[in-house]
XYZ file of C-alpha atoms in Angstrom:
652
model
C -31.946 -61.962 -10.177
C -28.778 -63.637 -11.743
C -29.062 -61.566 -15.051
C -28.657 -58.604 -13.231
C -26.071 -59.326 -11.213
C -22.565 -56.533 -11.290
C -19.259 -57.013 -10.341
C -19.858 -56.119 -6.694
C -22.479 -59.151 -6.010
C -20.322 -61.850 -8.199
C -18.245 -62.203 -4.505
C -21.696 -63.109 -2.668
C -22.024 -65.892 -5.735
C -18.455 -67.610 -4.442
C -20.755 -68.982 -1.772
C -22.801 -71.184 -3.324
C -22.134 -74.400 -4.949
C -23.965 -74.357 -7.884
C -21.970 -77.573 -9.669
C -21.414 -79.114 -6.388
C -17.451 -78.266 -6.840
C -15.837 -76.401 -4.098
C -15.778 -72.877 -3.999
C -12.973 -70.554 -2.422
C -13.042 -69.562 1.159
C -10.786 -67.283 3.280
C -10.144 -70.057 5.940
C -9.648 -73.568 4.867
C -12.414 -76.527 5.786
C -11.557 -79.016 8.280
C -11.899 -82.735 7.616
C -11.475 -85.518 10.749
C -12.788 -89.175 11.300
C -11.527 -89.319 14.289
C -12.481 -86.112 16.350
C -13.198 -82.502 15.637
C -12.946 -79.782 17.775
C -13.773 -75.891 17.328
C -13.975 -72.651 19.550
C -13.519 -69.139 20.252
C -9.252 -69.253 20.516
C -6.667 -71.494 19.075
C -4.932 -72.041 22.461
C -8.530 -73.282 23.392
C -8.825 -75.356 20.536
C -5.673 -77.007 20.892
C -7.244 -77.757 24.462
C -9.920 -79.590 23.036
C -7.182 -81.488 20.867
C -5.163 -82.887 24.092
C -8.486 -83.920 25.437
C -8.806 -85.683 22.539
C -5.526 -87.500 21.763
C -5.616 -88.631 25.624
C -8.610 -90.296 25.078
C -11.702 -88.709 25.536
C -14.784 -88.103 24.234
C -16.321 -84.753 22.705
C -17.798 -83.904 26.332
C -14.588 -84.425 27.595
C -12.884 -82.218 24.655
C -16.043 -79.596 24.988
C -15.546 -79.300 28.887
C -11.439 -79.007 27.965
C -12.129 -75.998 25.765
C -14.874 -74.455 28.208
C -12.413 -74.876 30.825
C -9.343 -72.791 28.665
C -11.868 -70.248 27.247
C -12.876 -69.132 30.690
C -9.174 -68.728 31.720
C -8.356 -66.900 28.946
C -11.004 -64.246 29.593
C -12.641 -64.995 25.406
C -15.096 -63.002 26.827
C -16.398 -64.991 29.220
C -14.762 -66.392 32.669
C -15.271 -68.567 35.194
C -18.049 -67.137 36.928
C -20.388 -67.031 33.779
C -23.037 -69.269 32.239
C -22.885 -72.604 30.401
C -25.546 -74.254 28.018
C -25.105 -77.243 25.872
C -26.813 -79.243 23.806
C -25.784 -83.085 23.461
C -26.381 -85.956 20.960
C -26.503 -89.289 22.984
C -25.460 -92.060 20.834
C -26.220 -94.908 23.320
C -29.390 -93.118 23.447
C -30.214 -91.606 19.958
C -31.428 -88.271 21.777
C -30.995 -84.697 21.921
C -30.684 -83.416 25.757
C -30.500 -79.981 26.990
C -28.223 -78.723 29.334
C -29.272 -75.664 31.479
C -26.952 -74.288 33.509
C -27.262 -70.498 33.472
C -27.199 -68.996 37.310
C -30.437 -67.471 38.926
C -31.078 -64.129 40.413
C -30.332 -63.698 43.976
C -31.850 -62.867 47.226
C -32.875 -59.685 46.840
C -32.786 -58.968 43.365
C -36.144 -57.237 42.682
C -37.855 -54.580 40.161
C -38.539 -52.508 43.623
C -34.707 -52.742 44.268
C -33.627 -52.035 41.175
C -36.217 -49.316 40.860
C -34.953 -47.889 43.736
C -31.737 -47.419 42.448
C -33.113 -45.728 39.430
C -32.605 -48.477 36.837
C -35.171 -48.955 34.454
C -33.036 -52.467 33.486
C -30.492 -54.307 35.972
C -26.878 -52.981 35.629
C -24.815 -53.587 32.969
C -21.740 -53.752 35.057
C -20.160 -54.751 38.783
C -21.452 -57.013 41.504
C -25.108 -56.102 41.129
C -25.024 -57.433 37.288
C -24.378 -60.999 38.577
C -26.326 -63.672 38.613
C -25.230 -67.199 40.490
C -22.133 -68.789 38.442
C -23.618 -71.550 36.531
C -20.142 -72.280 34.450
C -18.525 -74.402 37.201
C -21.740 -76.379 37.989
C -22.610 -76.773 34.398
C -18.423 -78.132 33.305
C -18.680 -80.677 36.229
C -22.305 -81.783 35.389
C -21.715 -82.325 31.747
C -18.589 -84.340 32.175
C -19.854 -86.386 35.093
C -22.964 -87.401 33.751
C -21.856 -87.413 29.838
C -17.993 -87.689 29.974
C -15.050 -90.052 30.320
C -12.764 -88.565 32.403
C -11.593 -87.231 35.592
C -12.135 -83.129 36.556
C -8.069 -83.271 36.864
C -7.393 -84.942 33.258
C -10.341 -82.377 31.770
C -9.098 -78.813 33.816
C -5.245 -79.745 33.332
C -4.785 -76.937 29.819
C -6.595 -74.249 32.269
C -4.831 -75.219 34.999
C -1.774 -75.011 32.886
C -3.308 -71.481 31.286
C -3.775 -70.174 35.267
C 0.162 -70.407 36.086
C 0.630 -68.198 32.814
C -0.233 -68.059 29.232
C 0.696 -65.563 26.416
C -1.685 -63.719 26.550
C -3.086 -62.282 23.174
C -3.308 -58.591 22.124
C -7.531 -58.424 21.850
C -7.993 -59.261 25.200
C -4.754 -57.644 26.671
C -6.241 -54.507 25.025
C -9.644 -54.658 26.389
C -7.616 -54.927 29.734
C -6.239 -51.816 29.306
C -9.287 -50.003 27.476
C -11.805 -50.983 30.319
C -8.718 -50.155 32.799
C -10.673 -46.844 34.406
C -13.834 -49.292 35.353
C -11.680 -51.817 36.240
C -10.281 -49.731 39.000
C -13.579 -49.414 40.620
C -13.338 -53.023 41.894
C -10.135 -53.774 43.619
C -10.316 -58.021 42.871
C -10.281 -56.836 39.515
C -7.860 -54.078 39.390
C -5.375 -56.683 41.344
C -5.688 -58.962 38.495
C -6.048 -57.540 35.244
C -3.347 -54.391 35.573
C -0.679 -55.265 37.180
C 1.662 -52.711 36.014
C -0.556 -49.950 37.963
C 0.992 -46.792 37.728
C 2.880 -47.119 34.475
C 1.123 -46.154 31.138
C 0.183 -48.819 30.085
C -1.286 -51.083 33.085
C -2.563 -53.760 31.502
C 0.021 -56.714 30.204
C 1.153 -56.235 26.757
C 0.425 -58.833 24.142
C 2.454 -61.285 24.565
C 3.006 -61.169 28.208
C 3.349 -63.951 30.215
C -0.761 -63.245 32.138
C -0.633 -65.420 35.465
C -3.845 -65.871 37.989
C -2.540 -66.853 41.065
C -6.278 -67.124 43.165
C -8.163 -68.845 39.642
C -4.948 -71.668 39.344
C -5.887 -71.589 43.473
C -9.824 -71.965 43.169
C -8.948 -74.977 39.989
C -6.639 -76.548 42.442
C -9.323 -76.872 45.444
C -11.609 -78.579 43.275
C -9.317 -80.972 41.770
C -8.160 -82.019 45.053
C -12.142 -82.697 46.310
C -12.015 -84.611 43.315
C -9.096 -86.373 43.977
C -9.674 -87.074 47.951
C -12.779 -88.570 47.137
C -11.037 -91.066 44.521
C -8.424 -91.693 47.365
C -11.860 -92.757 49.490
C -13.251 -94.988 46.937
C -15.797 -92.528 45.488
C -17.058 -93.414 41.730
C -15.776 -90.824 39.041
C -19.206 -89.122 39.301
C -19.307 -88.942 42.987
C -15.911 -87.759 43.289
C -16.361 -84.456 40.562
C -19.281 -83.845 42.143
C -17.324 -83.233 45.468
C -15.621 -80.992 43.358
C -18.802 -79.184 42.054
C -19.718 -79.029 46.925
C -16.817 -77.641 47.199
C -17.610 -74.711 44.832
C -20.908 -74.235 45.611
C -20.796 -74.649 49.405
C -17.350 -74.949 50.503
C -14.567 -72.387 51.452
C -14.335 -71.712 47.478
C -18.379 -70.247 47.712
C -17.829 -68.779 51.273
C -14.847 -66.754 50.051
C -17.426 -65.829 46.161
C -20.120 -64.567 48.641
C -17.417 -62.484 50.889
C -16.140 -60.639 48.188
C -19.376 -60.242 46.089
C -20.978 -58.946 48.740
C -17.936 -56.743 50.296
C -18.494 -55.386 47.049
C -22.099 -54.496 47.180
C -23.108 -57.619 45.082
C -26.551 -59.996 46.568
C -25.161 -62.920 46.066
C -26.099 -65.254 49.246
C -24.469 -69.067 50.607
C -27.834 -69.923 50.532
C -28.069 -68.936 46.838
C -24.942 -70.870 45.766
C -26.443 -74.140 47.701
C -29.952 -74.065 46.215
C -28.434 -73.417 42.157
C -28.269 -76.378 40.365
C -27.711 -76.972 36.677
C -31.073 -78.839 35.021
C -31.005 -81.440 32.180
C -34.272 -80.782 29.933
C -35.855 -81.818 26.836
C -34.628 -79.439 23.957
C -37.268 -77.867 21.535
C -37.116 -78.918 18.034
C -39.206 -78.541 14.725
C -38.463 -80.438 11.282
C -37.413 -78.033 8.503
C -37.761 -80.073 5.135
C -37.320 -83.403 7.257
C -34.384 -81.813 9.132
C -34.941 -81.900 12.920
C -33.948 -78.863 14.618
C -32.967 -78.910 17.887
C -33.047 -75.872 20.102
C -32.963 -74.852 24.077
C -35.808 -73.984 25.498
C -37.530 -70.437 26.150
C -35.081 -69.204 28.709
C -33.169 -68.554 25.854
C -33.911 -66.996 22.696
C -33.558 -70.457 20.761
C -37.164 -71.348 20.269
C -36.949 -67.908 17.903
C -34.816 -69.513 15.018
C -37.292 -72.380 15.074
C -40.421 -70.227 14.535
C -38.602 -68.268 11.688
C -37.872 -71.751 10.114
C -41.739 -72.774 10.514
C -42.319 -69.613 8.856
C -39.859 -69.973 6.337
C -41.143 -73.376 5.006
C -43.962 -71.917 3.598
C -41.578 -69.905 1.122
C -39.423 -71.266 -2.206
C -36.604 -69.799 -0.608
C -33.782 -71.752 -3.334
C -36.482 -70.214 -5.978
C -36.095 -66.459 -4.577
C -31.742 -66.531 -5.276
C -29.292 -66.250 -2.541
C -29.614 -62.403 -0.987
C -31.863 -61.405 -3.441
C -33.983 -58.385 -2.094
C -36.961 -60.664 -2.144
C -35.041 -63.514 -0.520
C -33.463 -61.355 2.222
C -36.723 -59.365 2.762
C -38.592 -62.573 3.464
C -35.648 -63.875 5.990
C -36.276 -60.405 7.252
C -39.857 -60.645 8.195
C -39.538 -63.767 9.200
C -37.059 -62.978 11.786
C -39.165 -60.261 13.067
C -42.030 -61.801 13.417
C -40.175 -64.647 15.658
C -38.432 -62.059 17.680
C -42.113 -59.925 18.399
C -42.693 -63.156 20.311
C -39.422 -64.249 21.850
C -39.356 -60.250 23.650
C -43.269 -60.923 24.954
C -43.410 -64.610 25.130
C -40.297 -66.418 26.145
C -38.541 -66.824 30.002
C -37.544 -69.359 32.502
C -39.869 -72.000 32.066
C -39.407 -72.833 36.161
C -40.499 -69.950 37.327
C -42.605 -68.783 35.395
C -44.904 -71.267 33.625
C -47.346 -71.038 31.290
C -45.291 -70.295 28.566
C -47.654 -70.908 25.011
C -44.222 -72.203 23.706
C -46.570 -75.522 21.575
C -48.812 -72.665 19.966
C -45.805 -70.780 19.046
C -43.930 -73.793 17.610
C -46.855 -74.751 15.934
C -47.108 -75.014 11.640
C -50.278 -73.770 11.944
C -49.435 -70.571 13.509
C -46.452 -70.519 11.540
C -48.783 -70.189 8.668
C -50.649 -67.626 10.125
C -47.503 -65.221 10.745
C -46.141 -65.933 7.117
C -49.387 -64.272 6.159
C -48.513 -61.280 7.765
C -45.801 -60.829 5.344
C -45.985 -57.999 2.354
C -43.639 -58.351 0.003
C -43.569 -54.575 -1.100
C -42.838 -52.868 2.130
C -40.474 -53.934 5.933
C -43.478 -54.184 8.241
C -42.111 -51.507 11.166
C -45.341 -52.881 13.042
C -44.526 -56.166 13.578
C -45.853 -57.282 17.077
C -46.311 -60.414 19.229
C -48.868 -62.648 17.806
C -51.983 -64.531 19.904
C -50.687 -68.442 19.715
C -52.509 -69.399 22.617
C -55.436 -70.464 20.310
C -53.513 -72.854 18.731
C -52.880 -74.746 21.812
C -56.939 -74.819 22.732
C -55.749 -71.578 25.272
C -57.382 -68.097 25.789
C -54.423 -65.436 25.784
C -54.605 -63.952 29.653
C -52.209 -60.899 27.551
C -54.646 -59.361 25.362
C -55.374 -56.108 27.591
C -51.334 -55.683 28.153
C -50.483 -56.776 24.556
C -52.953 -53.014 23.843
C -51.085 -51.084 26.462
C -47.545 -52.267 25.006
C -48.652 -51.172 21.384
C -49.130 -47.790 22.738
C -45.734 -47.458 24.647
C -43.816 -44.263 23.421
C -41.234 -44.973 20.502
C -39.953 -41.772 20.663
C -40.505 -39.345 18.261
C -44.424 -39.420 19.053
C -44.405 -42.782 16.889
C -46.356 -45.845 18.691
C -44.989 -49.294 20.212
C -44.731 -52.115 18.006
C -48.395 -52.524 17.205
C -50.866 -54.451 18.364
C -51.032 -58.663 18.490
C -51.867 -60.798 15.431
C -51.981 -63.909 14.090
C -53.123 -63.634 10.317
C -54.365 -61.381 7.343
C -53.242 -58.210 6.374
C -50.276 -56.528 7.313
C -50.455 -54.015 10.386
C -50.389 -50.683 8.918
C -46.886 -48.766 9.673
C -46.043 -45.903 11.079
C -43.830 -43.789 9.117
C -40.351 -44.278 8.247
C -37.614 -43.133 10.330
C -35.906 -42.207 6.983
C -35.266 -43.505 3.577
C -31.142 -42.691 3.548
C -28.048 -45.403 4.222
C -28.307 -44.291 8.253
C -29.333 -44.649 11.348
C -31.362 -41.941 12.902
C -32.536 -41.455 17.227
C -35.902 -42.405 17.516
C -36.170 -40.229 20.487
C -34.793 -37.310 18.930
C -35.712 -36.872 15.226
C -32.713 -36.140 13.250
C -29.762 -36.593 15.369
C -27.406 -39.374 14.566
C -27.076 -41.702 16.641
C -24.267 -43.609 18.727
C -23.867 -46.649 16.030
C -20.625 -48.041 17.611
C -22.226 -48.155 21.113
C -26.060 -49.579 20.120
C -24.143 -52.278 18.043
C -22.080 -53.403 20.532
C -24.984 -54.202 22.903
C -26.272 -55.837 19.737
C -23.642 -58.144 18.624
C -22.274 -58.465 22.635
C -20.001 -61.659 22.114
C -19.035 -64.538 24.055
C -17.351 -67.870 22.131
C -18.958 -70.671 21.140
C -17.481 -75.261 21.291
C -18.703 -77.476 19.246
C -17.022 -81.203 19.242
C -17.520 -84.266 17.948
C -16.258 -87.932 18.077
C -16.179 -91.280 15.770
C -18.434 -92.608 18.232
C -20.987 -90.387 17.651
C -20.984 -88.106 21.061
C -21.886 -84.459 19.362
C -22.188 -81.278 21.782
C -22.648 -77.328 20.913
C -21.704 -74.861 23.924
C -22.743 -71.662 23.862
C -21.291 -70.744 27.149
C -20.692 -66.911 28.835
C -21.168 -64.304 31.378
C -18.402 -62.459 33.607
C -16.821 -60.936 30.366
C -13.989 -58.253 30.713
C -14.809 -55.364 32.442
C -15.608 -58.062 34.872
C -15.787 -57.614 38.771
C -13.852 -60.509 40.632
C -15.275 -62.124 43.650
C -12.497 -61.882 46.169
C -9.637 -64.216 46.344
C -11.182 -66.834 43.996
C -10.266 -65.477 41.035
C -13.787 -65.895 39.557
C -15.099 -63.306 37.113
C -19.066 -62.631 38.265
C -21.518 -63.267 35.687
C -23.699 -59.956 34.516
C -26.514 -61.710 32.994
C -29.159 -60.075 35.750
C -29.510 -57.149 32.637
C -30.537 -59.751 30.434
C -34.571 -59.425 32.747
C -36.780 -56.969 32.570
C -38.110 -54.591 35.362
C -41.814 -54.635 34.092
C -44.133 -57.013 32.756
C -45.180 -54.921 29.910
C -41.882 -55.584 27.762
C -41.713 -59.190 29.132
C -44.215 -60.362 31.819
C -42.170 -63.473 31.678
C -39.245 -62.323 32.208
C -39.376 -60.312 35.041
C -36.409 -60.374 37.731
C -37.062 -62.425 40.722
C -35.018 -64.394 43.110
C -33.747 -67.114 41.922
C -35.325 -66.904 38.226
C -33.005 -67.266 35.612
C -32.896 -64.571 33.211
C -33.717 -65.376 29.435
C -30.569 -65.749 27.272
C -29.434 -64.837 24.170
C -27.074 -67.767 24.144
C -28.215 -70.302 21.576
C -26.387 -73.827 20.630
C -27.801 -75.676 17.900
C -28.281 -79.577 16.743
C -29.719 -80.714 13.490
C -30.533 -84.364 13.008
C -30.780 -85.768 8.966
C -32.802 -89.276 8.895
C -32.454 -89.782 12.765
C -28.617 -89.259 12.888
C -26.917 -86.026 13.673
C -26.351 -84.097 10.950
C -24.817 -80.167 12.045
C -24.039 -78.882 15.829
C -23.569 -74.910 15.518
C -23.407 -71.734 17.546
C -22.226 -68.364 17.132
C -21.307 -65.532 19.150
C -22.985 -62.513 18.621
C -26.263 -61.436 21.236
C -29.610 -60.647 19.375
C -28.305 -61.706 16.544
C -26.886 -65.380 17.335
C -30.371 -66.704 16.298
C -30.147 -64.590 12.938
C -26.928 -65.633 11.688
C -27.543 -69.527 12.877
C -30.632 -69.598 11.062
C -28.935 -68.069 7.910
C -26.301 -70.811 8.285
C -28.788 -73.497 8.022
C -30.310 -72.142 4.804
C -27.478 -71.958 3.366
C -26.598 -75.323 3.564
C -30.255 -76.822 3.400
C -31.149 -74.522 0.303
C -28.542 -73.289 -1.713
C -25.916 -76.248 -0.890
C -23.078 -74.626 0.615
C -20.424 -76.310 2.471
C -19.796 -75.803 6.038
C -16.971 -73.982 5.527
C -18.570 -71.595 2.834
C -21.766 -71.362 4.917
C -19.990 -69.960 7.999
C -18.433 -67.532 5.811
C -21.543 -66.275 3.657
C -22.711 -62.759 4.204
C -25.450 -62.624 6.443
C -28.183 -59.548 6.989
C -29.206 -58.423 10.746
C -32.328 -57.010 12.258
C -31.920 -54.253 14.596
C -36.313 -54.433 14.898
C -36.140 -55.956 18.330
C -35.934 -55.635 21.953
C -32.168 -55.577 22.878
C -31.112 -57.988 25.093
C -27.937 -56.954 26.500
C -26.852 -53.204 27.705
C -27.845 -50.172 28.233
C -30.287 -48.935 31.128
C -32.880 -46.747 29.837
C -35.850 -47.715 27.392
C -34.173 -45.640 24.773
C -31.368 -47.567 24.610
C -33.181 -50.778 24.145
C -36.369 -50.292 21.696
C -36.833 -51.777 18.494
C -34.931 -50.235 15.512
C -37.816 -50.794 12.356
C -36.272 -51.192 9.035
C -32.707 -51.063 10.229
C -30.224 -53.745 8.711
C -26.901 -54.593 8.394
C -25.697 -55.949 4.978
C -22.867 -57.023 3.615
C -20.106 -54.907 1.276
C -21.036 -57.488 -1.210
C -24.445 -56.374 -1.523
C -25.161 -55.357 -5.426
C -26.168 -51.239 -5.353
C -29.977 -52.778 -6.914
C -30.357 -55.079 -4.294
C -29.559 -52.115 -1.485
C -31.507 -49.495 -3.972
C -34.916 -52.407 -3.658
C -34.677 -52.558 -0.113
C -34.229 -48.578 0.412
C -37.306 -48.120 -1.536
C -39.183 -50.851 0.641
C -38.148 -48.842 4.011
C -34.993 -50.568 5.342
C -32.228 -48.383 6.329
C -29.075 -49.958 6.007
C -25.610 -50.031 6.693
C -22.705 -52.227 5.613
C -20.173 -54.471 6.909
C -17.135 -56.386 5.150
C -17.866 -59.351 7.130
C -21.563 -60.286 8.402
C -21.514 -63.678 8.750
C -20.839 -63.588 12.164
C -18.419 -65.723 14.336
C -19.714 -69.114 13.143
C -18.340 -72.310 14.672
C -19.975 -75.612 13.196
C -19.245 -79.242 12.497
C -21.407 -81.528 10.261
C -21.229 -84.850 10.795
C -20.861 -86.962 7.025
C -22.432 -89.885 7.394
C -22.185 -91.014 4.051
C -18.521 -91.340 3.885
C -18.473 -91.434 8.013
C -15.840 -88.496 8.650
C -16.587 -84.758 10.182
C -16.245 -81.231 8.326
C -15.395 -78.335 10.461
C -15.746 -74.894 9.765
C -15.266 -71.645 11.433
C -15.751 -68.175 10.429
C -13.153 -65.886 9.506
C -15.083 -63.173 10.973
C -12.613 -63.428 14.556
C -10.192 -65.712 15.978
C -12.041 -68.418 16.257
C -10.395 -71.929 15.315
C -10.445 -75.727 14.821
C -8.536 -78.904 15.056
C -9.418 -82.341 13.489
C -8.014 -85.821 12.921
């Protein structure tokens, strides 16, 4: 491909290292032996950095910066969902930190059918699932962490009695202020210039939260009573963590959840608890690859890797059409399964998660690929053979192929696990846009389907000279959010992330207390046993997409972690949306659709248009990358962080 490259595709070159000199990046790479520390917001970052220079480790500094990114509303809040996953050095393992809420009492696909929802609720009190951000902060830091709830929550604290607040999220104050108004916890909060015309504070403005610096303040002093009574460390923040979950600071969540029509139950707060697991991992080129498990979507970059391997991906040329058609494949084939296959693993089990991480069935799903044409078939796969199972899904796997696409064009084809490709349906068009599948020829709303696509939240990573590593990918209770009463706690609205029937997802189907699976998606990579990368980006569906293009281009075409955060990165729309919107329509899989970057050279977009994608372009695609990797041969840490938001680091 290089001989043909034009002016337009020399900027995608910039990226690569090709004499193993640095290249040119918009944001400057970070460089620490001491600590690193990186997230959504530079006031959070600099969070992260007291933690730090006080004394404490990167759980300490992560649980800092998840603390500060909740207060500031980065989209996300207090009443979200956290997930982490930690390097051990005493240990030399990977552990898994699950603490996303559960569905509550109540919450069932007859209730929600009732209502007329063919998903859960985007919005208000009957979004939420239990908060699993409070639990998840006081787990991490008692079990992993050096200091006291009162050293770690001081910056938020700080934050609660007033911060600057910054124009993006002052403005999505006032832009969401009409559905803000509908809950009066929330109205109370985020406009308090009501009346005027502009209700929301103005950038800049001093933004105090008198009932969140009040709901900080009760679990500090748990904390600190139970010091004064000669409580360990851990005992004493897990008073903190009673006091949230069945104290006066849950009675007064449930009172105004449920004054607001919400489910949420005492009894639901009591029985949550976060849960430390095993991660999933594969080994890409000797690289161990450490990923949550199927609650999340996680598992999905891992079988695109597996797939991957079986490809000269360096040989193909960085974005080349035949490179980025194969990443493209690849991807869908991973997702098929994530939208059939994957959900909480604790109440639902039985997931064939060792067949679907398998090489063998990795080789299988590579075969599917053709390398002339996008498959718009692609469709869950049968790994159950290759963990010695029968698949119990083969009759509902034939009714989902047949579900209506809209348009009289078929579901997403039938299950397979080698040969041929499926044979496609026909193309939704061969122009630069984006047509309705339900109604042929009408443009559709690209603002509003992308947003559900790319739905952010913010992402931590730290790391320490002792060798403690963590990625957070933590959120939920993201602005419009509906406050619970007096606590000052945004409620999580994860409960759209289930399904309502098994066909789409029979295990992921909303029960009570079943967590809901995730796109949220942290990532470890380990080089010759010692940790090598922690990553995670914002972004929805297409977290695992951009992560996974991140790791290529640092395994394969030797990019720095500063140019590989930056990189243009292409997007799959052919999937099962995860977040928003409460009709079918607004959910289905998108074949052929894909974002690319300006960069893009007019052959590489001509190839592709010819081989059925319909594209459309962004000036930055990499997505909000955050990511550290750990230098082992010259023991120091390189940051880097995308300059696709506001997103920022601090090292020594």
């Amino acid at each position: 491909m290089w001989t043909k490259l034009t002016k337009t595709g020399v900027a995608a070159l910039l990226f690569i290292s090709l004499s193993g000199q640095a290249q040119p990046t918009e944001k400057p790479p970070l460089h620490g032996n001491h600590w690193m520390a990186v997230t959504g917001k530079p006031l959070a970052a600099e969070a992260g950095a007291q933690i730090f220079q006080k004394g404490g480790n990167a759980i300490d500094a992560a649980c800092g910066m998840l603390g500060a990114v909740c207060t500031m509303w980065d989209v996300l809040s207090w009443g979200g969902e956290t997930q982490a996953l930690i390097y051990n050095p005493k240990t030399g393992k990977v552990i898994a930190i699950d603490a996303l809420g559960f569905a509550p009492t109540g919450a069932t696909p007859a209730f929600f059918k009732s209502k007329g929802y063919n998903f859960p609720p985007e919005y208000g009190p009957l979004a939420a699932v239990t908060p699993g951000t409070p639990g998840g902060l006081c787990y991490m830091l008692a079990e992993y962490g050096t200091m006291s709830l009162k050293e770690v929550l001081a910056p938020a604290m700080e934050m609660a009695r007033g911060y600057a607040i910054e124009a993006q999220t002052a403005n999505s104050f006032e832009g969401q202020k009409r559905r803000l108004k509908e809950w009066p916890y929330s109205k109370a909060l985020f406009l308090p210039h009501a009346g005027e015309k502009r209700e929301a504070p103005e950038a800049g403005e001093v933004f105090v939260q008198k009932d969140l610096l009040e709901t900080l303040t009760k679990m500090v002093e748990a904390e600190q009573d139970a010091l004064k009574h000669k409580k360990t460390r851990k005992e004493a923040i897990y008073a903190a963590y009673d006091r949230f979950y069945k104290g006066d600071i849950a009675k007064e969540f449930v009172r105004g959840c449920q004054e607001q029509g919400g489910l949420i139950t005492m009894e639901d707060l009591a029985a949550w608890k976060p849960i430390e697991e095993e991660p999933m991992h594969v080994s890409y080129k000797g690289i161990e690859v450490y990923k949550l498990q199927q609650w999340t979507q996680g598992p999905s970059m891992l079988q695109a890797l597996n797939i991957l391997e079986n490809f000269d991906l360096k040989g193909m040329g960085f974005n080349s059409t035949r490179y980025i058609h194969t990443v493209y494949q690849a991807m869908n084939l991973a997702f098929a399964d994530r939208d059939f296959y994957y959900g909480d693993p604790y109440n639902n089990t039985g997931q064939p998660m060792k067949g679907l991480l398998s090489k063998e069935y990795a080789k299988d799903r590579a075969k599917l690929i053709n390398f002339d044409r996008n498959d718009a078939m692609a469709a869950p796969g049968d790994p159950y053979p290759f963990e010695g199972r029968t698949n119990p899904f083969t009759e509902l796997l034939k009714e989902r192929a047949h579900m209506p696409m809209g348009g009289g064009r078929p579901g997403m084809g039938a299950p397979s696990t080698g040969g041929a490709m499926n044979s496609g349906a026909a193309l939704v068009g061969s122009n630069d846009l984006a047509f309705d599948h339900t109604t042929p020829g009408v443009p559709i709303d690209e603002s509003l389907y992308h947003d559900r696509l790319w739905r952010g939240t913010t992402s931590i990573e730290a790391a320490d000279k002792d060798g403690w590593v963590i990625s957070v990918t933590p959120s939920g209770g993201w602005n419009p959010a509906c406050v619970a009463g007096h606590t000052g706690v945004g409620m999580s609205q994860r409960m759209q992330s289930f399904v309502l029937d098994s066909i789409i997802d029979p295990f992921n189907v909303v029960k009570p207390h079943q967590r809901p699976r995730v796109t949220l998606s942290p990532s470890l990579a380990l080089k010759d046993g010692k940790p090598y990368l922690c990553f995670s980006v914002q972004g929805g569906d297409t977290q695992d997409q951009n992560l996974l293009q991140f790791f290529l281009d640092m395994v394969e075409f030797g990019m720095t972690v500063q140019q590989a955060t930056e990189a243009p990165n292409v997007n799959s729309d052919q999937l099962w949306l995860s977040l928003g919107g409460e009709r079918m329509e607004d959910r289905r899989p998108r074949p052929g659709h894909i974002l690319l970057g300006n960069v893009t050279p007019p052959y590489v977009r001509q190839d592709l248009r010819k081989m059925g994608y319909i594209s459309t372009y962004g000036d930055r695609t990499s997505g909000p990358i955050n990511a550290i990797m750990i230098d082992s041969k010259h023991g120091t840490l390189w940051g880097g962080s995308s300059n696709n938001g506001e997103d920022y680091g601090i090292g020594w």
